[in-house]
mmCIF file of C-alpha atoms in Angstrom:
data_model
loop_
_atom_site.group_PDB
_atom_site.id
_atom_site.type_symbol
_atom_site.label_atom_id
_atom_site.label_comp_id
_atom_site.label_asym_id
_atom_site.label_seq_id
_atom_site.Cartn_x
_atom_site.Cartn_y
_atom_site.Cartn_z
ATOM 1 C CA UNK A 215 0.000 0.000 0.000
ATOM 2 C CA UNK A 216 2.090 2.813 -1.235
ATOM 3 C CA UNK A 217 -0.677 5.355 -1.643
ATOM 4 C CA UNK A 218 0.257 8.408 0.367
ATOM 5 C CA UNK A 219 -2.226 9.939 2.733
ATOM 6 C CA UNK A 220 -3.568 13.392 1.969
ATOM 7 C CA UNK A 221 -1.797 16.132 3.830
ATOM 8 C CA UNK A 222 -3.326 16.984 7.128
ATOM 9 C CA UNK A 223 -4.867 13.530 7.618
ATOM 10 C CA UNK A 224 -2.369 12.549 10.250
ATOM 11 C CA UNK A 225 1.065 11.738 8.855
ATOM 12 C CA UNK A 226 1.812 10.027 12.186
ATOM 13 C CA UNK A 227 -0.299 7.008 11.263
ATOM 14 C CA UNK A 228 0.962 3.742 12.661
ATOM 15 C CA UNK A 229 1.004 0.498 10.751
ATOM 16 C CA UNK A 230 1.224 -3.216 11.328
ATOM 17 C CA UNK A 231 3.519 -5.224 9.052
ATOM 18 C CA UNK A 232 3.077 -2.810 6.158
ATOM 19 C CA UNK A 233 -0.662 -2.292 6.642
ATOM 20 C CA UNK A 234 -1.277 1.409 7.260
ATOM 21 C CA UNK A 235 -3.616 2.333 10.079
ATOM 22 C CA UNK A 236 -6.789 4.222 9.250
ATOM 23 C CA UNK A 237 -7.287 7.443 11.162
ATOM 24 C CA UNK A 238 -10.731 8.068 12.578
ATOM 25 C CA UNK A 239 -11.980 11.460 11.436
ATOM 26 C CA UNK A 240 -13.714 13.173 14.308
ATOM 27 C CA UNK A 241 -14.726 16.355 12.484
ATOM 28 C CA UNK A 242 -15.124 16.131 8.702
ATOM 29 C CA UNK A 243 -15.143 19.914 8.214
ATOM 30 C CA UNK A 244 -11.819 20.299 10.040
ATOM 31 C CA UNK A 245 -10.347 17.285 8.237
ATOM 32 C CA UNK A 246 -11.256 18.646 4.805
ATOM 33 C CA UNK A 247 -9.966 22.142 5.550
ATOM 34 C CA UNK A 248 -6.671 20.806 7.002
ATOM 35 C CA UNK A 249 -6.119 18.328 4.168
ATOM 36 C CA UNK A 250 -7.043 20.825 1.455
ATOM 37 C CA UNK A 251 -9.401 18.316 -0.131
ATOM 38 C CA UNK A 252 -12.979 18.617 -1.227
ATOM 39 C CA UNK A 253 -15.437 15.915 -0.193
ATOM 40 C CA UNK A 254 -15.221 14.081 -3.538
ATOM 41 C CA UNK A 255 -11.421 13.854 -3.393
ATOM 42 C CA UNK A 256 -11.527 12.700 0.230
ATOM 43 C CA UNK A 257 -14.145 10.075 -0.632
ATOM 44 C CA UNK A 258 -12.049 8.860 -3.571
ATOM 45 C CA UNK A 259 -8.942 8.593 -1.373
ATOM 46 C CA UNK A 260 -10.711 6.610 1.344
ATOM 47 C CA UNK A 261 -12.496 4.356 -1.147
ATOM 48 C CA UNK A 262 -9.138 3.591 -2.777
ATOM 49 C CA UNK A 263 -7.677 2.818 0.642
ATOM 50 C CA UNK A 264 -10.648 0.547 1.360
ATOM 51 C CA UNK A 265 -9.999 -1.353 -1.876
ATOM 52 C CA UNK A 266 -6.336 -1.723 -0.931
ATOM 53 C CA UNK A 267 -7.377 -3.153 2.438
ATOM 54 C CA UNK A 268 -9.664 -5.625 0.672
ATOM 55 C CA UNK A 269 -6.821 -6.816 -1.601
ATOM 56 C CA UNK A 270 -4.518 -7.301 1.384
ATOM 57 C CA UNK A 271 -7.315 -9.113 3.227
ATOM 58 C CA UNK A 272 -7.744 -11.554 0.328
ATOM 59 C CA UNK A 273 -4.002 -12.294 0.344
ATOM 60 C CA UNK A 274 -3.916 -12.805 4.107
ATOM 61 C CA UNK A 275 -6.972 -15.064 4.010
ATOM 62 C CA UNK A 276 -5.300 -17.192 1.315
ATOM 63 C CA UNK A 277 -2.171 -17.469 3.471
ATOM 64 C CA UNK A 278 -4.332 -18.384 6.465
ATOM 65 C CA UNK A 279 -6.094 -21.150 4.501
ATOM 66 C CA UNK A 280 -2.704 -22.515 3.355
ATOM 67 C CA UNK A 281 -1.374 -22.604 6.905
ATOM 68 C CA UNK A 282 -4.566 -24.145 8.254
ATOM 69 C CA UNK A 283 -4.179 -26.934 5.677
ATOM 70 C CA UNK A 284 -0.441 -27.317 6.301
ATOM 71 C CA UNK A 285 -0.621 -27.725 10.090
ATOM 72 C CA UNK A 286 -2.701 -30.954 10.043
ATOM 73 C CA UNK A 287 -0.378 -32.380 7.364
ATOM 74 C CA UNK A 288 2.664 -31.733 9.538
ATOM 75 C CA UNK A 289 0.885 -33.258 12.544
ATOM 76 C CA UNK A 290 0.052 -36.385 10.496
ATOM 77 C CA UNK A 291 3.688 -36.686 9.424
ATOM 78 C CA UNK A 292 4.779 -36.435 13.056
ATOM 79 C CA UNK A 293 2.327 -39.191 13.990
ATOM 80 C CA UNK A 294 3.644 -41.467 11.237
ATOM 81 C CA UNK A 295 7.267 -40.930 12.269
ATOM 82 C CA UNK A 296 6.339 -41.572 15.915
ATOM 83 C CA UNK A 297 4.522 -44.770 14.900
ATOM 84 C CA UNK A 298 7.560 -45.931 12.904
ATOM 85 C CA UNK A 299 9.823 -45.253 15.866
ATOM 86 C CA UNK A 300 7.462 -47.060 18.253
ATOM 87 C CA UNK A 301 7.345 -50.170 16.041
ATOM 88 C CA UNK A 302 11.089 -50.220 15.474
ATOM 89 C CA UNK A 303 12.593 -53.429 16.763
ATOM 90 C CA UNK A 304 9.231 -55.132 17.350
ATOM 91 C CA UNK A 305 9.335 -56.999 14.040
ATOM 92 C CA UNK A 306 5.815 -55.808 13.370
ATOM 93 C CA UNK A 307 5.343 -54.317 9.889
ATOM 94 C CA UNK A 308 3.284 -51.188 9.316
ATOM 95 C CA UNK A 309 0.734 -51.147 6.500
ATOM 96 C CA UNK A 310 0.295 -47.650 5.165
ATOM 97 C CA UNK A 311 -1.460 -45.977 2.257
ATOM 98 C CA UNK A 312 0.456 -43.096 0.737
ATOM 99 C CA UNK A 313 -0.394 -40.627 -1.988
ATOM 100 C CA UNK A 314 1.588 -41.186 -5.173
ATOM 101 C CA UNK A 315 0.030 -38.217 -6.945
ATOM 102 C CA UNK A 316 -3.165 -36.259 -6.527
ATOM 103 C CA UNK A 317 -5.930 -38.746 -5.820
ATOM 104 C CA UNK A 318 -3.769 -41.826 -6.491
ATOM 105 C CA UNK A 319 -2.737 -43.919 -3.498
ATOM 106 C CA UNK A 320 -0.575 -46.981 -3.053
ATOM 107 C CA UNK A 321 -0.207 -49.396 -0.163
ATOM 108 C CA UNK A 322 3.167 -50.042 1.425
ATOM 109 C CA UNK A 323 4.395 -52.532 3.966
ATOM 110 C CA UNK A 324 7.039 -50.787 6.077
ATOM 111 C CA UNK A 325 9.297 -52.940 8.192
ATOM 112 C CA UNK A 326 11.968 -51.748 10.609
ATOM 113 C CA UNK A 327 13.411 -48.496 9.300
ATOM 114 C CA UNK A 328 15.893 -45.966 10.565
ATOM 115 C CA UNK A 329 14.942 -43.212 8.134
ATOM 116 C CA UNK A 330 12.054 -41.516 6.394
ATOM 117 C CA UNK A 331 11.814 -39.366 3.290
ATOM 118 C CA UNK A 332 10.158 -35.960 3.527
ATOM 119 C CA UNK A 333 9.013 -33.699 0.721
ATOM 120 C CA UNK A 334 10.649 -30.299 1.006
ATOM 121 C CA UNK A 335 8.769 -28.784 -1.915
ATOM 122 C CA UNK A 336 9.740 -27.931 -5.494
ATOM 123 C CA UNK A 337 9.817 -31.675 -6.261
ATOM 124 C CA UNK A 338 12.602 -32.234 -3.732
ATOM 125 C CA UNK A 339 12.554 -35.108 -1.263
ATOM 126 C CA UNK A 340 15.259 -35.774 1.329
ATOM 127 C CA UNK A 341 15.924 -38.747 3.531
ATOM 128 C CA UNK A 342 16.211 -38.073 7.260
ATOM 129 C CA UNK A 343 16.783 -40.245 10.268
ATOM 130 C CA UNK A 344 13.593 -40.597 12.324
ATOM 131 C CA UNK A 345 15.068 -38.347 15.019
ATOM 132 C CA UNK A 346 16.056 -35.649 12.488
ATOM 133 C CA UNK A 347 12.658 -35.903 10.810
ATOM 134 C CA UNK A 348 10.888 -35.491 14.158
ATOM 135 C CA UNK A 349 13.005 -32.440 15.025
ATOM 136 C CA UNK A 350 12.435 -30.878 11.587
ATOM 137 C CA UNK A 351 8.695 -31.534 11.640
ATOM 138 C CA UNK A 352 8.308 -30.163 15.177
ATOM 139 C CA UNK A 353 10.203 -27.033 14.152
ATOM 140 C CA UNK A 354 8.018 -26.663 11.038
ATOM 141 C CA UNK A 355 4.880 -27.142 13.148
ATOM 142 C CA UNK A 356 5.953 -24.478 15.653
ATOM 143 C CA UNK A 357 6.784 -22.058 12.824
ATOM 144 C CA UNK A 358 3.462 -22.704 11.079
ATOM 145 C CA UNK A 359 1.485 -22.152 14.301
ATOM 146 C CA UNK A 360 3.425 -18.961 15.072
ATOM 147 C CA UNK A 361 2.827 -17.698 11.521
ATOM 148 C CA UNK A 362 -0.864 -18.479 11.855
ATOM 149 C CA UNK A 363 -1.070 -16.472 15.092
ATOM 150 C CA UNK A 364 0.580 -13.488 13.397
ATOM 151 C CA UNK A 365 -1.774 -13.792 10.421
ATOM 152 C CA UNK A 366 -4.822 -13.887 12.684
ATOM 153 C CA UNK A 367 -3.594 -10.737 14.462
ATOM 154 C CA UNK A 368 -2.899 -9.068 11.093
ATOM 155 C CA UNK A 369 -6.385 -9.937 9.888
ATOM 156 C CA UNK A 370 -7.953 -8.510 13.042
ATOM 157 C CA UNK A 371 -5.934 -5.301 12.664
ATOM 158 C CA UNK A 372 -6.944 -5.131 9.003
ATOM 159 C CA UNK A 373 -10.623 -5.650 9.805
ATOM 160 C CA UNK A 374 -10.435 -2.802 12.321
ATOM 161 C CA UNK A 375 -8.919 -0.559 9.643
ATOM 162 C CA UNK A 376 -11.653 -1.540 7.168
ATOM 163 C CA UNK A 377 -14.303 -0.636 9.740
ATOM 164 C CA UNK A 378 -12.695 2.736 10.510
ATOM 165 C CA UNK A 379 -12.369 3.486 6.783
ATOM 166 C CA UNK A 380 -16.003 2.531 6.106
ATOM 167 C CA UNK A 381 -17.149 4.772 8.956
ATOM 168 C CA UNK A 382 -14.981 7.592 7.588
ATOM 169 C CA UNK A 383 -16.467 7.193 4.107
ATOM 170 C CA UNK A 384 -19.980 7.275 5.568
ATOM 171 C CA UNK A 385 -19.190 10.354 7.670
ATOM 172 C CA UNK A 386 -17.733 12.248 4.685
ATOM 173 C CA UNK A 387 -20.672 11.228 2.476
ATOM 174 C CA UNK A 388 -23.236 12.247 5.098
ATOM 175 C CA UNK A 389 -21.411 15.549 5.668
ATOM 176 C CA UNK A 390 -21.478 16.210 1.915
ATOM 177 C CA UNK A 391 -25.213 15.439 1.688
ATOM 178 C CA UNK A 392 -25.870 17.739 4.641
ATOM 179 C CA UNK A 393 -23.845 20.558 3.029
ATOM 180 C CA UNK A 394 -25.735 20.181 -0.247
ATOM 181 C CA UNK A 395 -29.076 20.374 1.579
ATOM 182 C CA UNK A 396 -27.977 23.480 3.482
ATOM 183 C CA UNK A 397 -26.936 25.130 0.184
ATOM 184 C CA UNK A 398 -30.220 24.122 -1.440
ATOM 185 C CA UNK A 399 -32.310 25.484 1.451
ATOM 186 C CA UNK A 400 -30.242 28.679 1.504
ATOM 187 C CA UNK A 401 -30.576 29.233 -2.247
ATOM 188 C CA UNK A 402 -34.331 28.506 -2.091
ATOM 189 C CA UNK A 403 -34.699 30.993 0.782
ATOM 190 C CA UNK A 404 -32.708 33.648 -1.113
ATOM 191 C CA UNK A 405 -34.793 33.079 -4.283
ATOM 192 C CA UNK A 406 -38.008 33.354 -2.262
ATOM 193 C CA UNK A 407 -36.806 36.560 -0.617
ATOM 194 C CA UNK A 408 -35.892 38.097 -3.990
ATOM 195 C CA UNK A 409 -39.318 37.465 -5.496
#
């Protein structure tokens, strides 16, 4: 969001991770006179800001959905590695279904093993010892949960900014309607007095 705020609208705005904070406008008349804007320009600025917030919200929601899908996958991987470690040395084989490609599964019989292969992404798979895999997966799980917490806080901050901006737009619009009515009543009164 690189759009600069109109002068006089509070250059001391704070932000959260690149999301600019919306400033609540207490007095529209004072705001417009200090910023040097007319009501149409102020409305256009705040509507543009609102659209920017909506774009950022869509991106954050997509990231949130990705993380919410990733966390259960990591937890399942941890369970599988723990099961493999628990069965190690018992001579008991583990029957498992694994996904070969999207929607295609194969069955495997896994006997005692000291290592597992993990997908790292970008068509890369690496073999890890069970202990290394557990450590890596736990670290990935902690990072994913921490990222999700930050995203949830970002989304809440963003929703607050959307609300403030919507209220600001409504206040400027209502102020403009009121001013137009005052001008209309005044011009009608002047015309009536002249005739």
